[in-house]
mmCIF file of C-alpha atoms in Angstrom:
data_model
loop_
_atom_site.group_PDB
_atom_site.id
_atom_site.type_symbol
_atom_site.label_atom_id
_atom_site.label_comp_id
_atom_site.label_asym_id
_atom_site.label_seq_id
_atom_site.Cartn_x
_atom_site.Cartn_y
_atom_site.Cartn_z
ATOM 1 C CA MET Y 11 -0.078 -0.036 -0.072
ATOM 2 C CA SER Y 12 1.323 3.484 -0.660
ATOM 3 C CA ILE Y 13 -0.020 6.420 1.126
ATOM 4 C CA GLU Y 14 0.949 9.999 -0.024
ATOM 5 C CA ALA Y 15 1.881 11.572 3.606
ATOM 6 C CA PRO Y 16 5.238 12.465 5.183
ATOM 7 C CA ALA Y 17 6.778 9.215 6.140
ATOM 8 C CA HIS Y 18 7.632 10.686 9.707
ATOM 9 C CA ASP Y 19 4.208 11.542 10.471
ATOM 10 C CA LEU Y 20 2.842 8.324 9.170
ATOM 11 C CA LYS Y 21 5.145 6.193 11.237
ATOM 12 C CA LEU Y 22 4.227 8.056 14.398
ATOM 13 C CA ALA Y 23 0.500 7.399 13.592
ATOM 14 C CA THR Y 24 1.247 3.607 13.023
ATOM 15 C CA ILE Y 25 3.019 3.419 16.287
ATOM 16 C CA GLU Y 26 0.338 5.215 18.189
ATOM 17 C CA LEU Y 27 -2.172 2.617 16.452
ATOM 18 C CA GLU Y 28 0.075 -0.350 17.524
ATOM 19 C CA HIS Y 29 -0.031 0.926 21.118
ATOM 20 C CA SER Y 30 -3.751 1.961 21.233
ATOM 21 C CA HIS Y 31 -5.777 -0.673 19.236
ATOM 22 C CA PRO Y 32 -6.602 -3.843 21.135
ATOM 23 C CA LEU Y 33 -4.866 -5.949 18.478
ATOM 24 C CA GLY Y 34 -1.956 -3.664 18.010
ATOM 25 C CA ARG Y 35 0.420 -6.035 19.517
ATOM 26 C CA LEU Y 36 -0.181 -8.255 16.660
ATOM 27 C CA TRP Y 37 0.680 -5.659 14.076
ATOM 28 C CA ASP Y 38 4.091 -4.578 12.759
ATOM 29 C CA ILE Y 39 3.500 -1.701 10.268
ATOM 30 C CA ASP Y 40 6.490 -0.813 8.393
ATOM 31 C CA VAL Y 41 6.914 2.676 6.882
ATOM 32 C CA LEU Y 42 9.335 3.504 3.997
ATOM 33 C CA THR Y 43 10.628 6.876 3.155
ATOM 34 C CA PRO Y 44 10.495 7.801 -0.577
ATOM 35 C CA GLU Y 45 14.153 6.961 -0.755
ATOM 36 C CA GLY Y 46 13.346 3.276 0.359
ATOM 37 C CA GLU Y 47 14.646 3.591 4.130
ATOM 38 C CA ILE Y 48 12.510 1.783 6.723
ATOM 39 C CA LEU Y 49 11.584 3.917 9.551
ATOM 40 C CA SER Y 50 12.019 2.092 12.845
ATOM 41 C CA ARG Y 51 10.917 2.658 16.403
ATOM 42 C CA ARG Y 52 14.556 3.588 16.885
ATOM 43 C CA HIS Y 53 14.313 6.613 14.707
ATOM 44 C CA PHE Y 54 11.779 8.056 17.271
ATOM 45 C CA ALA Y 55 14.010 6.860 20.414
ATOM 46 C CA LEU Y 56 11.256 4.195 21.395
ATOM 47 C CA PRO Y 57 12.374 0.807 22.618
ATOM 48 C CA ALA Y 58 12.034 -2.382 20.358
ATOM 49 C CA ARG Y 59 8.833 -4.283 20.314
ATOM 50 C CA ARG Y 60 8.472 -6.563 23.389
ATOM 51 C CA CYS Y 61 8.167 -10.280 22.642
ATOM 52 C CA LEU Y 62 4.316 -11.348 23.281
ATOM 53 C CA LEU Y 63 5.393 -14.035 25.752
ATOM 54 C CA CYS Y 64 8.324 -12.471 27.715
ATOM 55 C CA GLU Y 65 10.149 -9.159 28.316
ATOM 56 C CA GLN Y 66 12.808 -9.684 25.838
ATOM 57 C CA SER Y 67 13.002 -7.869 22.363
ATOM 58 C CA ALA Y 68 10.512 -9.511 19.955
ATOM 59 C CA ALA Y 69 13.144 -9.427 17.386
ATOM 60 C CA ASP Y 70 15.615 -11.299 19.629
ATOM 61 C CA CYS Y 71 13.081 -13.972 20.682
ATOM 62 C CA ALA Y 72 12.264 -14.409 16.819
ATOM 63 C CA ARG Y 73 15.878 -14.743 15.745
ATOM 64 C CA GLY Y 74 16.757 -17.175 18.594
ATOM 65 C CA LYS Y 75 13.416 -19.255 18.243
ATOM 66 C CA THR Y 76 13.206 -18.800 21.955
ATOM 67 C CA HIS Y 77 9.530 -19.833 22.252
ATOM 68 C CA ALA Y 78 7.524 -22.685 20.765
ATOM 69 C CA LEU Y 79 5.319 -21.535 17.890
ATOM 70 C CA SER Y 80 2.286 -23.205 19.631
ATOM 71 C CA ASP Y 81 2.904 -20.840 22.529
ATOM 72 C CA LEU Y 82 2.990 -17.921 20.350
ATOM 73 C CA LEU Y 83 -0.208 -19.014 18.496
ATOM 74 C CA SER Y 84 -2.019 -19.481 22.016
ATOM 75 C CA GLN Y 85 -1.123 -15.835 23.070
ATOM 76 C CA MET Y 86 -2.128 -14.358 19.854
ATOM 77 C CA GLU Y 87 -5.546 -16.190 19.797
ATOM 78 C CA ALA Y 88 -5.811 -15.043 23.392
ATOM 79 C CA LEU Y 89 -5.311 -11.480 22.340
ATOM 80 C CA LEU Y 90 -7.843 -12.001 19.488
ATOM 81 C CA HIS Y 91 -10.449 -13.457 21.982
ATOM 82 C CA ASP Y 92 -10.032 -10.685 24.329
ATOM 83 C CA ALA Y 93 -10.318 -8.020 21.644
ATOM 84 C CA ASP Y 94 -13.536 -9.835 20.424
ATOM 85 C CA SER Y 95 -14.995 -9.952 23.860
ATOM 86 C CA ARG Y 96 -14.407 -6.152 24.391
ATOM 87 C CA ASN Y 97 -16.367 -5.663 21.032
ATOM 88 C CA ILE Y 98 -19.261 -7.983 22.060
ATOM 89 C CA ASN Y 99 -19.614 -6.048 25.375
ATOM 90 C CA GLN Y 100 -19.585 -2.680 24.214
#
């Protein structure tokens, strides 16, 4: 998808969405500058995304295959169920 907007502003908006939406922990929205540079949380002096299962960096856990896929999927399902429950109760 391509959106005509300042990349810096767009990345800030996606970070806010990832933090504020009930399913935001499941999203990893990349924003590229017109020059092709990926804007990361580091560009905004923010910490790396945390693993869904522990306090470590999600990238470190993914790279090291720290957790079983079944455990990750269970946590993802729990987040989906929780978000669905919130929508039903509103």
